[in-house]
Amino acid sequence: MSAPELGGRDGFTSKFGILCAAAGSAVGLGNIWRFPYVVGESGGAAFLLIYLGLVVLLGIPVMLSELLIGRRGQRNAFGSFRLLAPGKKWWLVGVMGIAAAFMILAFYSTIAGWTLEYLIKAFSNSFSGKSSDELGAMFQVFHTQAFRPLVWQVIFMAMTAGIILGGVRKGIEKYTKVLMPFLVVLLLIMAIRALTLPGAMGGLSFLFKPDFSEINSRVFLSALGQAFFSLSIGMGTLITYGSYINKKNNLNNIAIEVSVVDTLIAILAGVAIFPAVFAFGLDPAEGPGLIFHVLPNIFQQMPGGYFFAVIFFLLLVIAALTSSISILEVVVAYLVEELKIVRSKATLLATVAALFVGLFCTLSFGALKDVTLGSLSIFGVLDFTASNILLPLGGLFIVLFVGWYLKDSDVKDELSNGGLLKLKIYRLFRFVLRFIAPVAIAIVFMHSIGLI
Ligand code: PHE
């Protein structure tokens, strides 16, 4: 791709690079850490069914809308709205996205830090010979202390900032292109291993045999939050990445392919984790610590466990990095393009600010665990506010913007690359954007706060 096509902006250089970067953003701790523990807390297969429905009904349309806004606006999340809707307040959606990006980075780096600790623990063979209780205690001791989790969090954010400093072409694309396919292969190996454990079937029926008595409005809201979080939508990540995409690429295909890959990897993670949880008689509903408690247990009780443990935690760090760079990029692109701060300074500024909030989040599992709002810790508040409120609300405004504010001819023009592509289900897409998606998000919201 030649630079002038993007008006001189830095951009992705190949179709495969775009797919890797967007899928790299989507696939992360959300699939491998968050998905299993939320599924575990929400009763299993019935949640999964709702989740899948929401990905198709809302996820793909919101993702396509974001890519469209970004490529049409050729700016960051804030700037694209301001450019496409001059003199209007739509840029507030961009501001909300930047706020969500900060909150997510804060707790994302906490969990990514735990993953780095567990990678080192795996390397040094720390799981071997320990009972389930001892492994549980090991996680308890580690994640409630102050110093080590904080150090890992700082290291993880430094790694994220390092990649972002390289810029889009040299940074994001180069890393994700290699790392993404690697990740899929590793997860497949894990899933195959888990499925061959004795007792694996219990986990499969937990994941795939729905019990509808488990469904209530709280389950719907957490499925909605999980879908948006996992697909990286609702806060402008894909507006930002969309602005780096070449005018010749087919946005429709990117949205569908990324959503399918992200969902398959979440299910693959479920297939790797739940059969093992059941095979060893552990509790699927134990919360954010689930994979850190359950997996070492599995690894140390299976042949080749040392090897699998190292691979798995390496995989998780890689997945977390390709996502965290996409979150940081939302903030950095805004600072660079709107506030005219040079890229290196913008990266440093955003990293330090996110780390500042992040430190409180990390400490909320130990020293600050009594600082709560309702029943939620600082981590819980950040996660709930960002994932279950800001992202779906951002998604709501994004579909309203594309469905009602943008001119039909402009939307068509952008999606068809100026009339070059045939749009097969455009009318359906438009209908979903204007009516189905906004109503569905509104209903889930109002139901969960008790309005209907
Ligand atoms: N989707 C990423 C994951 O699954 C997290 C993320 C959320 C990234 C929001 C960007 C925006 O880990």
PDB file of N, CA and C and ligand atoms in Angstrom, residues 25-31 104 108 228-233 235 237 262 319 323 326-327 391, ligand 1:
ATOM      1  N   SER A  25      -6.113  -7.924  18.523  1.00  0.00           N
ATOM      2  CA  SER A  25      -6.777  -7.069  19.501  1.00  0.00           C
ATOM      3  C   SER A  25      -7.912  -7.823  20.171  1.00  0.00           C
ATOM      4  N   ALA A  26      -8.710  -8.494  19.360  1.00  0.00           N
ATOM      5  CA  ALA A  26      -9.885  -9.178  19.895  1.00  0.00           C
ATOM      6  C   ALA A  26      -9.495 -10.359  20.784  1.00  0.00           C
ATOM      7  N   VAL A  27      -8.531 -11.155  20.317  1.00  0.00           N
ATOM      8  CA  VAL A  27      -8.157 -12.348  21.069  1.00  0.00           C
ATOM      9  C   VAL A  27      -7.153 -11.979  22.149  1.00  0.00           C
ATOM     10  N   GLY A  28      -7.521 -12.229  23.385  1.00  0.00           N
ATOM     11  CA  GLY A  28      -6.600 -11.878  24.476  1.00  0.00           C
ATOM     12  C   GLY A  28      -7.047 -12.494  25.785  1.00  0.00           C
ATOM     13  N   LEU A  29      -6.743 -11.814  26.874  1.00  0.00           N
ATOM     14  CA  LEU A  29      -7.169 -12.301  28.185  1.00  0.00           C
ATOM     15  C   LEU A  29      -8.687 -12.452  28.216  1.00  0.00           C
ATOM     16  N   GLY A  30      -9.368 -11.668  27.399  1.00  0.00           N
ATOM     17  CA  GLY A  30     -10.824 -11.743  27.321  1.00  0.00           C
ATOM     18  C   GLY A  30     -11.292 -13.137  26.952  1.00  0.00           C
ATOM     19  N   ASN A  31     -10.600 -13.788  26.051  1.00  0.00           N
ATOM     20  CA  ASN A  31     -10.982 -15.136  25.616  1.00  0.00           C
ATOM     21  C   ASN A  31     -10.510 -16.203  26.602  1.00  0.00           C
ATOM     22  N   ILE A 104      -9.886  -0.136  31.238  1.00  0.00           N
ATOM     23  CA  ILE A 104      -9.567  -1.507  30.838  1.00  0.00           C
ATOM     24  C   ILE A 104      -8.063  -1.755  30.953  1.00  0.00           C
ATOM     25  N   TYR A 108      -6.517  -4.687  33.022  1.00  0.00           N
ATOM     26  CA  TYR A 108      -5.923  -5.653  32.089  1.00  0.00           C
ATOM     27  C   TYR A 108      -4.466  -5.902  32.455  1.00  0.00           C
ATOM     28  N   PHE A 228     -18.772  -7.659  24.106  1.00  0.00           N
ATOM     29  CA  PHE A 228     -18.135  -6.405  23.690  1.00  0.00           C
ATOM     30  C   PHE A 228     -16.665  -6.382  24.071  1.00  0.00           C
ATOM     31  N   PHE A 229     -16.377  -6.852  25.290  1.00  0.00           N
ATOM     32  CA  PHE A 229     -14.986  -6.871  25.756  1.00  0.00           C
ATOM     33  C   PHE A 229     -14.147  -7.767  24.858  1.00  0.00           C
ATOM     34  N   SER A 230     -14.666  -8.963  24.598  1.00  0.00           N
ATOM     35  CA  SER A 230     -13.882  -9.931  23.842  1.00  0.00           C
ATOM     36  C   SER A 230     -13.684  -9.500  22.391  1.00  0.00           C
ATOM     37  N   LEU A 231     -14.691  -8.857  21.804  1.00  0.00           N
ATOM     38  CA  LEU A 231     -14.556  -8.434  20.406  1.00  0.00           C
ATOM     39  C   LEU A 231     -13.819  -7.098  20.281  1.00  0.00           C
ATOM     40  N   SER A 232     -13.438  -6.503  21.399  1.00  0.00           N
ATOM     41  CA  SER A 232     -12.768  -5.187  21.397  1.00  0.00           C
ATOM     42  C   SER A 232     -13.641  -4.099  20.796  1.00  0.00           C
ATOM     43  N   ILE A 233     -14.951  -4.162  21.042  1.00  0.00           N
ATOM     44  CA  ILE A 233     -15.815  -3.137  20.433  1.00  0.00           C
ATOM     45  C   ILE A 233     -16.464  -2.247  21.485  1.00  0.00           C
ATOM     46  N   MET A 235     -15.496   0.960  22.202  1.00  0.00           N
ATOM     47  CA  MET A 235     -14.669   2.048  22.731  1.00  0.00           C
ATOM     48  C   MET A 235     -13.717   2.650  21.704  1.00  0.00           C
ATOM     49  N   THR A 237     -11.470   1.076  19.588  1.00  0.00           N
ATOM     50  CA  THR A 237     -10.275   0.355  19.149  1.00  0.00           C
ATOM     51  C   THR A 237     -10.336   0.123  17.650  1.00  0.00           C
ATOM     52  N   ASP A 262     -12.448 -14.798  16.904  1.00  0.00           N
ATOM     53  CA  ASP A 262     -12.470 -14.492  18.332  1.00  0.00           C
ATOM     54  C   ASP A 262     -13.380 -15.451  19.085  1.00  0.00           C
ATOM     55  N   ALA A 319      -1.018 -13.179  23.861  1.00  0.00           N
ATOM     56  CA  ALA A 319      -2.389 -12.761  23.559  1.00  0.00           C
ATOM     57  C   ALA A 319      -2.720 -11.453  24.269  1.00  0.00           C
ATOM     58  N   SER A 323      -3.492  -7.476  22.558  1.00  0.00           N
ATOM     59  CA  SER A 323      -4.711  -6.739  22.907  1.00  0.00           C
ATOM     60  C   SER A 323      -4.379  -5.418  23.587  1.00  0.00           C
ATOM     61  N   SER A 326      -3.555  -2.595  21.434  1.00  0.00           N
ATOM     62  CA  SER A 326      -4.693  -1.983  20.722  1.00  0.00           C
ATOM     63  C   SER A 326      -5.478  -1.045  21.633  1.00  0.00           C
ATOM     64  N   ILE A 327      -5.431  -1.306  22.926  1.00  0.00           N
ATOM     65  CA  ILE A 327      -6.133  -0.421  23.870  1.00  0.00           C
ATOM     66  C   ILE A 327      -5.319   0.863  24.048  1.00  0.00           C
ATOM     67  N   LEU A 391     -18.763   0.008  27.415  1.00  0.00           N
ATOM     68  CA  LEU A 391     -18.661  -0.615  26.084  1.00  0.00           C
ATOM     69  C   LEU A 391     -20.038  -0.774  25.413  1.00  0.00           C
TER      70      LEU A 391
HETATM   71  N1  PHE B   1     -10.642  -7.979  23.353  1.00  0.00           N
HETATM   72  C1  PHE B   1      -9.509  -7.962  24.223  1.00  0.00           C
HETATM   73  C2  PHE B   1      -9.416  -9.332  24.879  1.00  0.00           C
HETATM   74  O1  PHE B   1     -10.234 -10.177  24.629  1.00  0.00           O
HETATM   75  C3  PHE B   1      -9.572  -6.860  25.241  1.00  0.00           C
HETATM   76  C4  PHE B   1      -9.947  -5.541  24.672  1.00  0.00           C
HETATM   77  C5  PHE B   1     -11.085  -4.884  25.103  1.00  0.00           C
HETATM   78  C6  PHE B   1      -9.177  -4.939  23.697  1.00  0.00           C
HETATM   79  C7  PHE B   1     -11.465  -3.673  24.567  1.00  0.00           C
HETATM   80  C8  PHE B   1      -9.535  -3.724  23.144  1.00  0.00           C
HETATM   81  C9  PHE B   1     -10.694  -3.099  23.579  1.00  0.00           C
HETATM   82  O2  PHE B   1      -8.569  -9.576  25.652  1.00  0.00           O
END
